[in-house]
Short mmCIF file of C-alpha atoms in Angstrom, two decimals:
data_model
loop_
_atom_site.label_atom_id
_atom_site.label_comp_id
_atom_site.label_asym_id
_atom_site.label_seq_id
_atom_site.Cartn_x
_atom_site.Cartn_y
_atom_site.Cartn_z
CA MET W 1 18.05 3.23 -84.01
CA ALA W 2 19.71 -0.19 -83.70
CA ARG W 3 23.03 1.40 -82.83
CA PHE W 4 21.48 3.26 -79.97
CA GLY W 5 19.32 0.39 -78.78
CA LEU W 6 22.05 -1.82 -77.30
CA PRO W 7 23.74 0.82 -75.12
CA ALA W 8 20.38 1.94 -73.83
CA LEU W 9 19.46 -1.61 -72.95
CA LEU W 10 22.74 -2.22 -71.19
CA CYS W 11 22.32 1.00 -69.25
CA THR W 12 18.83 0.00 -68.17
CA LEU W 13 20.03 -3.43 -67.03
CA ALA W 14 22.87 -1.84 -65.07
CA VAL W 15 20.47 0.45 -63.26
CA LEU W 16 18.10 -2.40 -62.47
CA SER W 17 20.97 -4.58 -61.24
CA ALA W 18 22.23 -1.84 -58.97
CA ALA W 19 18.75 -1.36 -57.54
CA LEU W 20 18.31 -5.08 -56.94
CA LEU W 21 21.76 -5.32 -55.35
CA ALA W 22 20.99 -2.40 -53.05
CA ALA W 23 17.70 -3.98 -52.02
CA GLU W 24 19.42 -7.31 -51.41
CA LEU W 25 22.11 -5.71 -49.30
CA LYS W 26 19.47 -3.86 -47.31
CA SER W 27 17.48 -7.04 -46.58
CA LYS W 28 20.60 -8.77 -45.34
CA SER W 29 21.65 -6.01 -42.99
CA CYS W 30 22.23 -7.12 -39.39
CA SER W 31 22.33 -3.63 -37.92
CA GLU W 32 19.28 -4.10 -35.64
CA VAL W 33 20.54 -7.46 -34.41
CA ARG W 34 23.90 -5.90 -33.72
CA ARG W 35 22.32 -2.98 -31.87
CA LEU W 36 20.35 -5.27 -29.55
CA TYR W 37 23.37 -7.50 -29.01
CA VAL W 38 25.51 -4.53 -27.94
CA SER W 39 22.68 -3.22 -25.72
CA LYS W 40 23.11 -6.34 -23.57
CA GLY W 41 26.71 -5.39 -22.88
CA PHE W 42 28.34 -7.64 -25.47
CA ASN W 43 31.24 -6.70 -27.76
CA LYS W 44 30.05 -5.17 -31.03
CA ASN W 45 32.99 -6.75 -32.82
CA ASP W 46 31.30 -10.15 -32.32
CA ALA W 47 28.36 -9.11 -34.48
CA PRO W 48 28.56 -8.93 -38.31
CA LEU W 49 27.10 -5.94 -40.14
CA HIS W 50 25.50 -8.17 -42.77
CA GLU W 51 24.37 -11.78 -42.92
CA ILE W 52 27.07 -14.41 -43.13
CA ASN W 53 27.17 -18.15 -43.76
CA GLY W 54 25.95 -19.97 -40.63
CA ASP W 55 27.73 -23.31 -40.93
CA HIS W 56 29.51 -22.55 -37.65
CA LEU W 57 26.27 -22.49 -35.64
CA LYS W 58 25.72 -25.48 -33.31
CA ILE W 59 22.21 -24.84 -32.00
CA CYS W 60 20.57 -22.12 -34.09
CA PRO W 61 19.43 -22.89 -37.65
CA GLN W 62 22.29 -22.76 -40.13
CA GLY W 63 22.23 -20.93 -43.47
CA SER W 64 22.43 -17.17 -43.81
CA THR W 65 22.67 -15.69 -40.32
CA CYS W 66 23.39 -12.56 -38.33
CA CYS W 67 25.14 -14.52 -35.58
CA SER W 68 28.79 -15.33 -35.28
CA GLN W 69 30.03 -18.29 -33.22
CA GLU W 70 30.84 -15.91 -30.35
CA MET W 71 27.33 -14.52 -30.45
CA GLU W 72 25.73 -17.96 -30.23
CA GLU W 73 27.89 -18.83 -27.24
CA LYS W 74 27.08 -15.61 -25.41
CA TYR W 75 23.40 -15.84 -26.30
CA SER W 76 23.41 -19.33 -24.79
CA LEU W 77 24.63 -17.99 -21.45
CA GLN W 78 22.21 -15.05 -21.67
CA SER W 79 19.20 -17.28 -22.34
CA LYS W 80 20.09 -19.33 -19.27
CA ASP W 81 20.25 -16.18 -17.13
CA ASP W 82 16.97 -14.88 -18.59
CA PHE W 83 15.21 -18.13 -17.71
CA LYS W 84 16.57 -18.22 -14.15
CA SER W 85 15.59 -14.60 -13.65
CA VAL W 86 11.97 -15.05 -14.75
CA VAL W 87 11.51 -18.23 -12.67
CA SER W 88 13.08 -16.49 -9.69
CA GLU W 89 10.69 -13.56 -10.04
CA GLN W 90 7.69 -15.89 -9.99
CA CYS W 91 8.95 -17.75 -6.92
CA ASN W 92 10.17 -14.65 -5.08
CA HIS W 93 6.68 -13.23 -5.15
CA LEU W 94 5.26 -16.36 -3.53
CA GLN W 95 8.07 -16.49 -1.00
CA ALA W 96 7.42 -12.86 -0.07
CA VAL W 97 3.77 -13.69 0.58
CA PHE W 98 4.69 -16.46 3.02
CA ALA W 99 7.41 -14.29 4.55
CA SER W 100 5.14 -11.37 5.35
CA ARG W 101 2.44 -13.62 6.76
CA TYR W 102 4.83 -15.48 9.03
CA LYS W 103 6.22 -12.20 10.33
CA LYS W 104 2.82 -10.80 11.29
CA PHE W 105 1.59 -14.05 12.83
CA ASP W 106 4.76 -14.48 14.84
CA GLU W 107 4.67 -10.89 16.07
CA PHE W 108 1.00 -11.18 16.98
CA PHE W 109 1.33 -14.36 19.00
CA LYS W 110 4.36 -13.16 20.95
CA GLU W 111 2.69 -9.81 21.61
CA LEU W 112 -0.46 -11.59 22.75
CA LEU W 113 1.52 -13.62 25.28
CA GLU W 114 3.32 -10.56 26.59
CA ASN W 115 0.15 -8.51 26.92
CA ALA W 116 -1.71 -11.37 28.58
CA GLU W 117 1.05 -11.87 31.12
CA LYS W 118 1.16 -8.17 31.91
CA SER W 119 -2.62 -8.00 32.23
CA LEU W 120 -2.74 -10.93 34.62
CA ASN W 121 0.13 -9.59 36.69
CA ASP W 122 -1.41 -6.11 36.96
CA MET W 123 -4.81 -7.50 37.92
CA PHE W 124 -3.47 -9.91 40.55
CA VAL W 125 -1.17 -7.30 42.09
CA LYS W 126 -4.10 -4.93 42.38
CA THR W 127 -6.38 -7.61 43.80
CA TYR W 128 -4.06 -9.56 46.11
CA GLY W 129 -1.07 -7.31 46.50
CA HIS W 130 1.76 -8.80 48.55
CA LEU W 131 0.11 -12.21 48.71
CA TYR W 132 0.25 -12.57 44.94
CA MET W 133 3.71 -11.09 44.66
CA GLN W 134 5.02 -13.77 47.02
CA ASN W 135 3.75 -16.41 44.59
CA SER W 136 4.13 -14.59 41.27
CA GLU W 137 7.05 -16.74 40.08
CA LEU W 138 4.60 -19.61 39.67
CA PHE W 139 2.73 -17.65 37.00
CA LYS W 140 5.90 -16.25 35.48
CA ASP W 141 7.16 -19.79 35.02
CA LEU W 142 3.90 -20.70 33.28
CA PHE W 143 4.38 -17.95 30.70
CA VAL W 144 8.05 -18.80 30.26
CA GLU W 145 7.10 -22.37 29.38
CA LEU W 146 4.29 -21.27 27.05
CA LYS W 147 6.67 -18.94 25.23
CA ARG W 148 9.33 -21.62 25.07
CA TYR W 149 6.88 -24.06 23.52
CA TYR W 150 5.86 -21.58 20.83
CA VAL W 151 9.41 -20.48 20.03
CA VAL W 152 11.41 -23.69 20.47
CA GLY W 153 8.85 -26.47 20.69
CA ASN W 154 10.61 -28.81 23.09
CA VAL W 155 8.01 -28.51 25.86
CA ASN W 156 5.49 -31.16 26.79
CA LEU W 157 2.41 -29.00 27.32
CA GLU W 158 0.48 -31.64 29.25
CA GLU W 159 3.32 -32.31 31.68
CA MET W 160 4.02 -28.61 32.04
CA LEU W 161 0.39 -27.83 32.93
CA ASN W 162 0.19 -30.79 35.31
CA ASP W 163 3.24 -29.45 37.09
CA PHE W 164 1.72 -25.97 37.23
CA TRP W 165 -1.46 -27.22 38.92
CA ALA W 166 0.53 -29.37 41.33
CA ARG W 167 2.67 -26.40 42.34
CA LEU W 168 -0.39 -24.19 42.66
CA LEU W 169 -2.03 -26.76 44.91
CA GLU W 170 1.02 -26.83 47.18
CA ARG W 171 1.00 -23.02 47.52
CA MET W 172 -2.72 -22.86 48.19
CA PHE W 173 -2.60 -25.79 50.61
CA ARG W 174 -0.09 -23.86 52.69
CA LEU W 175 -2.14 -20.66 52.51
CA VAL W 176 -5.48 -22.15 53.56
CA ASN W 177 -3.75 -24.17 56.32
CA SER W 178 -1.29 -21.54 57.46
CA GLN W 179 -1.72 -22.57 61.10
CA TYR W 180 0.04 -25.85 60.35
CA HIS W 181 3.53 -26.73 59.24
CA PHE W 182 3.93 -29.25 56.42
CA THR W 183 7.09 -30.99 55.35
CA ASP W 184 8.16 -30.97 51.71
CA GLU W 185 7.49 -34.70 51.55
CA TYR W 186 3.92 -34.20 52.71
CA LEU W 187 3.27 -31.46 50.16
CA GLU W 188 4.82 -33.58 47.42
CA CYS W 189 2.43 -36.35 48.37
CA VAL W 190 -0.50 -33.95 48.14
CA SER W 191 0.56 -32.79 44.67
CA LYS W 192 0.85 -36.35 43.43
CA TYR W 193 -2.83 -36.88 44.07
CA THR W 194 -3.99 -33.70 42.33
CA GLU W 195 -5.83 -35.59 39.60
CA GLN W 196 -7.49 -38.00 42.05
CA LEU W 197 -8.43 -35.33 44.59
CA LYS W 198 -9.51 -32.84 41.89
CA PRO W 199 -9.32 -29.81 44.18
CA PHE W 200 -9.82 -27.58 41.13
CA GLY W 201 -12.68 -29.62 39.75
CA ASP W 202 -12.60 -30.31 36.01
CA VAL W 203 -10.77 -27.10 35.26
CA PRO W 204 -7.26 -28.57 34.77
CA ARG W 205 -8.48 -31.15 32.25
CA LYS W 206 -10.36 -28.55 30.21
CA LEU W 207 -7.46 -26.16 30.46
CA LYS W 208 -5.00 -28.73 29.12
CA LEU W 209 -7.30 -29.44 26.21
CA GLN W 210 -7.80 -25.78 25.31
CA VAL W 211 -4.20 -24.69 25.76
CA THR W 212 -2.84 -27.68 23.87
CA ARG W 213 -5.15 -27.11 20.94
CA ALA W 214 -4.42 -23.39 20.78
CA PHE W 215 -0.65 -23.55 21.12
CA VAL W 216 -0.14 -26.63 18.97
CA ALA W 217 -2.23 -25.09 16.19
CA ALA W 218 -0.45 -21.74 16.44
CA ARG W 219 3.06 -23.19 16.44
CA THR W 220 2.25 -25.69 13.71
CA PHE W 221 0.77 -22.99 11.53
CA ALA W 222 3.82 -20.77 12.02
CA GLN W 223 6.10 -23.69 11.21
CA GLY W 224 4.02 -24.48 8.14
CA LEU W 225 4.49 -20.95 6.84
CA ALA W 226 8.23 -21.20 7.51
CA VAL W 227 8.52 -24.57 5.75
CA ALA W 228 6.55 -23.26 2.76
CA GLY W 229 8.92 -20.33 2.38
CA ASP W 230 11.91 -22.62 2.79
CA VAL W 231 10.67 -24.97 0.06
CA VAL W 232 9.99 -22.12 -2.36
CA SER W 233 13.40 -20.63 -1.64
CA LYS W 234 15.23 -23.86 -2.40
CA VAL W 235 13.21 -24.85 -5.45
CA SER W 236 13.35 -21.39 -7.03
CA VAL W 237 17.09 -21.77 -7.63
CA VAL W 238 17.01 -23.60 -10.96
CA ASN W 239 20.08 -24.88 -12.77
CA PRO W 240 19.12 -25.72 -16.36
CA THR W 241 20.57 -28.87 -17.87
CA ALA W 242 22.60 -28.66 -21.09
CA GLN W 243 19.56 -29.86 -23.06
CA CYS W 244 17.36 -27.23 -21.43
CA THR W 245 19.94 -24.51 -22.11
CA HIS W 246 20.07 -25.47 -25.78
CA ALA W 247 16.29 -25.29 -25.99
CA LEU W 248 16.24 -21.91 -24.26
CA LEU W 249 18.84 -20.50 -26.67
CA LYS W 250 16.87 -21.78 -29.63
CA MET W 251 13.65 -20.28 -28.29
CA ILE W 252 14.85 -16.87 -27.09
CA TYR W 253 17.72 -15.77 -29.33
CA CYS W 254 17.98 -17.94 -32.43
CA SER W 255 15.28 -15.78 -34.03
CA HIS W 256 17.72 -12.86 -33.75
CA CYS W 257 20.21 -14.80 -35.80
CA ARG W 258 17.59 -14.86 -38.55
CA GLY W 259 17.05 -11.12 -38.21
CA LEU W 260 13.62 -11.59 -36.59
CA VAL W 261 14.32 -9.39 -33.60
CA THR W 262 10.69 -8.37 -32.99
CA VAL W 263 9.20 -11.86 -33.34
CA LYS W 264 8.52 -13.59 -30.02
CA PRO W 265 8.40 -17.35 -29.39
CA CYS W 266 5.07 -19.10 -29.91
CA TYR W 267 3.23 -19.65 -26.64
CA ASN W 268 2.88 -23.43 -26.99
CA TYR W 269 6.49 -23.66 -28.08
CA CYS W 270 7.52 -21.85 -24.91
CA SER W 271 5.19 -24.07 -22.86
CA ASN W 272 6.88 -27.26 -24.02
CA ILE W 273 10.32 -25.89 -23.25
CA MET W 274 9.29 -24.68 -19.79
CA ARG W 275 7.62 -27.97 -18.93
CA GLY W 276 10.79 -29.76 -19.94
CA CYS W 277 13.09 -27.39 -18.05
CA LEU W 278 10.80 -27.37 -14.99
CA ALA W 279 9.86 -31.05 -15.08
CA ASN W 280 11.10 -31.77 -11.55
CA GLN W 281 9.40 -28.70 -10.10
CA GLY W 282 6.13 -29.95 -11.56
CA ASP W 283 6.40 -33.06 -9.41
CA LEU W 284 6.03 -30.90 -6.30
CA ASP W 285 2.48 -29.98 -7.15
CA PHE W 286 0.61 -32.95 -5.65
CA GLU W 287 2.27 -32.74 -2.23
CA TRP W 288 2.23 -28.94 -2.33
CA ASN W 289 -1.55 -28.90 -2.87
CA ASN W 290 -2.05 -31.33 0.03
CA PHE W 291 0.13 -29.09 2.17
CA ILE W 292 -1.88 -25.96 1.27
CA ASP W 293 -5.14 -27.77 2.06
CA ALA W 294 -3.76 -28.74 5.48
CA MET W 295 -2.69 -25.14 6.09
CA LEU W 296 -6.22 -23.97 5.31
CA MET W 297 -7.62 -26.55 7.73
CA VAL W 298 -5.43 -25.26 10.55
CA ALA W 299 -6.33 -21.67 9.61
CA GLU W 300 -10.00 -22.58 10.05
CA ARG W 301 -9.16 -24.00 13.47
CA LEU W 302 -7.32 -20.84 14.45
CA GLU W 303 -10.29 -18.68 13.51
CA GLY W 304 -11.96 -19.81 16.70
CA PRO W 305 -13.43 -23.27 17.24
CA PHE W 306 -13.97 -22.16 20.85
CA ASN W 307 -16.29 -19.20 21.20
CA ILE W 308 -14.94 -16.29 23.24
CA GLU W 309 -18.37 -15.82 24.84
CA SER W 310 -18.34 -19.31 26.33
CA VAL W 311 -15.11 -18.38 28.10
CA MET W 312 -16.39 -15.01 29.27
CA ASP W 313 -19.70 -16.25 30.75
CA PRO W 314 -18.33 -17.56 34.10
CA ILE W 315 -15.84 -14.73 34.52
CA ASP W 316 -16.22 -12.51 37.54
CA VAL W 317 -17.23 -8.95 36.84
CA LYS W 318 -13.99 -7.71 38.42
CA ILE W 319 -11.95 -8.76 35.35
CA SER W 320 -14.55 -8.36 32.59
CA ASP W 321 -13.29 -4.87 31.67
CA ALA W 322 -9.72 -6.13 31.29
CA ILE W 323 -10.89 -9.01 29.12
CA MET W 324 -12.96 -6.75 26.88
CA ASN W 325 -10.00 -4.40 26.47
CA MET W 326 -7.79 -7.29 25.39
CA GLN W 327 -10.45 -8.51 22.97
CA ASP W 328 -10.91 -5.08 21.43
CA ASN W 329 -7.16 -4.68 20.94
CA SER W 330 -6.88 -8.06 19.28
CA VAL W 331 -9.64 -7.20 16.82
CA GLN W 332 -7.86 -3.98 15.92
CA VAL W 333 -4.63 -5.86 15.27
CA SER W 334 -6.54 -8.47 13.27
CA GLN W 335 -7.96 -5.82 10.97
CA LYS W 336 -4.44 -4.74 10.04
CA VAL W 337 -3.27 -8.17 8.87
CA THR W 338 -3.54 -9.35 5.26
CA ASP W 339 -5.73 -12.12 3.73
CA VAL W 340 -3.67 -15.23 4.35
CA LYS W 341 -6.42 -17.70 3.48
CA GLU W 342 -6.93 -16.17 0.05
CA LYS W 343 -3.18 -16.13 -0.51
CA LEU W 344 -2.98 -19.79 0.45
CA LYS W 345 -5.75 -20.65 -1.99
CA GLN W 346 -3.95 -18.74 -4.72
CA ALA W 347 -0.77 -20.67 -3.97
CA LYS W 348 -2.39 -23.98 -4.90
CA LYS W 349 -1.17 -25.51 -8.16
CA PHE W 350 1.71 -23.02 -8.18
CA TRP W 351 4.26 -25.53 -9.47
CA SER W 352 2.11 -27.00 -12.23
CA SER W 353 1.21 -23.46 -13.31
CA LEU W 354 4.81 -22.22 -13.24
CA PRO W 355 5.63 -23.08 -16.89
CA SER W 356 2.53 -21.24 -18.10
CA ASN W 357 3.20 -18.30 -15.81
CA VAL W 358 6.74 -18.00 -17.18
CA CYS W 359 5.44 -18.06 -20.74
CA ASN W 360 2.83 -15.43 -19.86
CA ASP W 361 5.73 -13.07 -19.27
CA GLU W 362 5.94 -10.90 -22.39
CA ARG W 363 9.71 -11.18 -22.33
CA MET W 364 9.45 -14.93 -22.92
CA ALA W 365 6.68 -15.56 -25.46
CA ALA W 366 4.01 -14.13 -27.69
CA GLY W 367 0.43 -14.15 -26.48
CA ASN W 368 -1.96 -17.03 -27.12
CA GLY W 369 -3.73 -15.05 -29.84
CA ASN W 370 -0.60 -14.63 -31.96
CA GLU W 371 -0.14 -18.21 -33.16
CA ASP W 372 0.87 -17.55 -36.78
CA ASP W 373 3.31 -14.66 -36.46
CA CYS W 374 5.60 -16.15 -33.85
CA TRP W 375 8.96 -17.91 -33.67
CA ASN W 376 8.58 -21.71 -33.66
CA GLY W 377 12.26 -22.54 -33.35
CA LYS W 378 12.87 -22.61 -37.09
CA GLY W 379 11.11 -19.60 -38.51
CA LYS W 380 8.19 -17.22 -38.27
CA SER W 381 5.26 -19.61 -38.44
CA ARG W 382 2.67 -21.54 -36.41
CA TYR W 383 3.92 -24.05 -33.84
CA LEU W 384 2.41 -27.43 -34.65
CA PHE W 385 3.34 -29.69 -31.75
CA ALA W 386 0.97 -30.42 -28.86
CA VAL W 387 1.88 -29.27 -25.35
CA THR W 388 3.14 -32.04 -23.05
CA GLY W 389 1.93 -32.60 -19.52
CA ASN W 390 3.60 -31.41 -16.31
CA GLY W 391 6.07 -33.37 -14.26
CA LEU W 392 9.03 -35.59 -15.00
CA ALA W 393 7.07 -38.64 -16.16
CA ASN W 394 5.38 -36.68 -18.98
CA GLN W 395 8.58 -35.43 -20.59
CA GLY W 396 9.48 -38.56 -22.52
CA ASN W 397 7.64 -37.19 -25.57
CA ASN W 398 8.61 -33.55 -25.18
CA PRO W 399 9.52 -32.41 -28.71
CA GLU W 400 11.76 -29.54 -27.55
CA VAL W 401 13.74 -30.68 -24.51
CA GLN W 402 15.42 -34.01 -23.94
CA VAL W 403 14.74 -34.97 -20.31
CA ASP W 404 16.11 -38.00 -18.49
CA THR W 405 12.92 -39.22 -16.84
CA SER W 406 14.78 -41.93 -14.92
CA LYS W 407 16.63 -39.49 -12.64
CA PRO W 408 14.43 -37.43 -10.29
CA ASP W 409 16.07 -34.41 -8.72
CA ILE W 410 17.26 -35.14 -5.16
CA LEU W 411 16.56 -31.61 -3.94
CA ILE W 412 12.99 -31.82 -5.18
CA LEU W 413 12.50 -35.19 -3.52
CA ARG W 414 13.70 -33.72 -0.23
CA GLN W 415 11.24 -30.85 -0.48
CA ILE W 416 8.42 -33.27 -1.28
CA MET W 417 9.29 -35.17 1.90
CA ALA W 418 9.43 -31.92 3.93
CA LEU W 419 5.97 -30.98 2.70
CA ARG W 420 4.61 -34.46 3.39
CA VAL W 421 5.90 -34.45 6.98
CA MET W 422 4.64 -30.93 7.65
CA THR W 423 1.24 -31.82 6.20
CA SER W 424 1.02 -34.72 8.64
CA LYS W 425 1.90 -32.40 11.53
CA MET W 426 -0.78 -29.92 10.54
CA LYS W 427 -3.41 -32.65 10.31
CA ASN W 428 -2.47 -33.70 13.84
CA ALA W 429 -2.74 -30.09 14.99
CA TYR W 430 -6.13 -29.77 13.32
CA ASN W 431 -7.35 -32.81 15.24
CA GLY W 432 -6.13 -31.34 18.52
CA ASN W 433 -3.18 -33.71 18.91
CA ASP W 434 0.25 -32.62 20.10
CA VAL W 435 3.01 -32.39 17.50
CA ASP W 436 6.65 -33.39 17.78
CA PHE W 437 8.80 -30.49 16.58
CA PHE W 438 12.22 -31.86 17.47
CA ASP W 439 13.09 -32.80 13.90
CA ILE W 440 11.51 -29.85 12.11
CA SER W 441 14.79 -28.38 10.82
CA ASP W 442 15.97 -31.64 9.32
CA GLU W 443 12.68 -32.21 7.56
CA SER W 444 12.44 -28.80 5.98
CA SER W 445 15.80 -28.93 4.27
CA GLY W 446 16.90 -32.51 3.94
CA GLU W 447 20.29 -31.21 5.00
CA GLY W 448 19.66 -30.40 8.66
CA SER W 449 19.53 -26.67 8.02
CA GLY W 450 15.82 -25.89 8.16
CA SER W 451 15.32 -22.34 6.99
CA GLY W 452 19.00 -21.66 7.41
CA CYS W 453 18.99 -20.53 11.05
CA GLU W 454 17.82 -21.49 14.49
CA TYR W 455 14.10 -20.78 14.63
CA GLN W 456 14.32 -18.45 17.61
CA GLN W 457 17.09 -16.49 15.88
CA CYS W 458 15.52 -16.32 12.44
CA PRO W 459 14.49 -12.95 11.09
CA SER W 460 10.73 -12.58 11.16
CA GLU W 461 9.62 -13.71 7.78
CA PHE W 462 6.20 -15.03 7.48
CA ASP W 463 2.15 -13.36 8.62
CA TYR W 464 -1.28 -14.54 9.23
CA ASN W 465 -4.85 -13.54 9.01
CA ALA W 466 -7.98 -15.35 7.97
CA THR W 467 -10.59 -13.83 5.67
CA ASP W 468 -14.28 -14.02 6.43
CA HIS W 469 -16.63 -16.67 5.13
CA ALA W 470 -19.21 -15.43 2.68
CA GLY W 471 -22.63 -14.87 4.17
CA LYS W 472 -21.52 -14.05 7.72
CA SER W 473 -23.18 -11.20 9.58
CA ALA W 474 -21.14 -8.20 10.62
CA ASN W 475 -21.03 -9.39 14.22
CA GLU W 476 -19.90 -12.86 13.20
CA LYS W 477 -17.19 -11.37 11.05
CA ALA W 478 -15.96 -9.24 13.91
CA ASP W 479 -15.83 -12.27 16.21
CA SER W 480 -14.05 -14.49 13.72
CA ALA W 481 -11.80 -11.90 12.11
CA GLY W 482 -8.41 -13.55 11.90
CA VAL W 483 -6.77 -15.83 14.39
CA ARG W 484 -6.81 -13.53 17.35
CA PRO W 485 -10.20 -14.06 19.10
CA GLY W 486 -9.88 -17.84 18.87
CA ALA W 487 -6.32 -17.98 20.12
CA GLN W 488 -6.99 -15.34 22.74
CA ALA W 489 -9.94 -17.31 24.04
CA TYR W 490 -7.61 -20.09 25.05
CA LEU W 491 -5.23 -17.74 26.80
CA LEU W 492 -8.03 -15.89 28.58
CA THR W 493 -9.34 -19.25 29.74
CA VAL W 494 -6.06 -19.80 31.57
CA PHE W 495 -6.07 -16.42 33.24
CA CYS W 496 -9.75 -16.38 34.17
CA ILE W 497 -9.69 -19.86 35.67
CA LEU W 498 -6.62 -19.01 37.70
CA PHE W 499 -8.26 -15.85 38.92
CA LEU W 500 -11.43 -17.64 40.01
CA VAL W 501 -9.47 -20.31 41.83
CA MET W 502 -7.30 -17.80 43.63
CA GLN W 503 -10.29 -15.56 44.38
CA ARG W 504 -12.13 -18.38 46.10
CA GLU W 505 -9.18 -19.74 48.07
CA TRP W 506 -7.24 -16.59 48.97
CA ARG W 507 -10.27 -14.46 49.87
#
């Protein structure tokens, strides 16, 4: 028995050793890591079949690893691209919202001007015929200047309207005194005293007030949408620092080097890295929120601070049908536009929420409820550090990303200034004050480029509509649906007043 015992024991040990060796080799296989590495377009020869010594690794944890030096270098570049892609997706969505709303608002306002001009021309030709046609350039010039103000901005509305009334007075003075001949000097003298003589009553003063408020608000709102899109476009192009890139590599791909290909980064771990990498973007939030609030204020103004009915009351029955047709058309257009006010509200706190939104992407981190079975930068375990605050000043204690808090990003500072200036313009527009648009392109970019093109040549990018207030009746909602009735009221005021004046004097 003793003679047979030793060989049997040795045989048993050999079998057990072989089984243990096979199990060990299986646990150290890097086949899945290699498969995923190759699936990204990398060379399979970079990836070992089994774990190797990781002393060559510079960022990922050393020890037994499935990553070669080449893999770590390529993963570093890939993690940088992954980060830029996810941030870009978040920002592109917001930019698209502003782009579509600018486009619709811009198209609406230009179409409204064109339709209003055509309506006035058709009505006056039908009513006054040759007499109007002899003086039609006066009204054409008015629309040219209104369009130029909206598109370009370098028109003094008050001076332009004063000139219009002065020219109208000269024409009418000749018509009602056709039996006399007046020199140009005499007529110029008459026009100079338009305000003192007040031949049109209080109409010119009210007209200036209404037109200025309407056009300033409309142009400022359109410019605000353009500036918002411009800011998002510039800020969405992120260039991670070396420290951020190292943190991204460690978070996204170093788990692969440990063979943990299905384990995602812990949510709080991701949050700290994103707040470090997006520290400068976080500093936009305060001014951005002020800007959005100002946009909402102007949107409220555009919904119709002047009731359409108050404009329609004194209008002669001869043009009431035309006015109603224009109003009905504007309501139909309004119903087709999207909910800009809700979109603006949703855009608040975008920059402070960006790190969290990036980490909510399943490609970047595990969910909040998976705190124990996630990658914490070293292994599969709970992440123990607290999440830092947003913005550059809060990154001094960030445990994952080294951030130089003494050097704010110049591009971000420029966008903060652009938002601050545009916010001031919108507050002026809300209060009914004229706005200087001469420097709008310089402010929006900090480099004199604005949105990258001359405003009148830009592709239509941005749209507008205002949602209803809760609790409004159906009739109130129809009257205040979007910007159109309010803005149209101002334009109809111009046309109706002109009609009444001409009707009384040319009859």
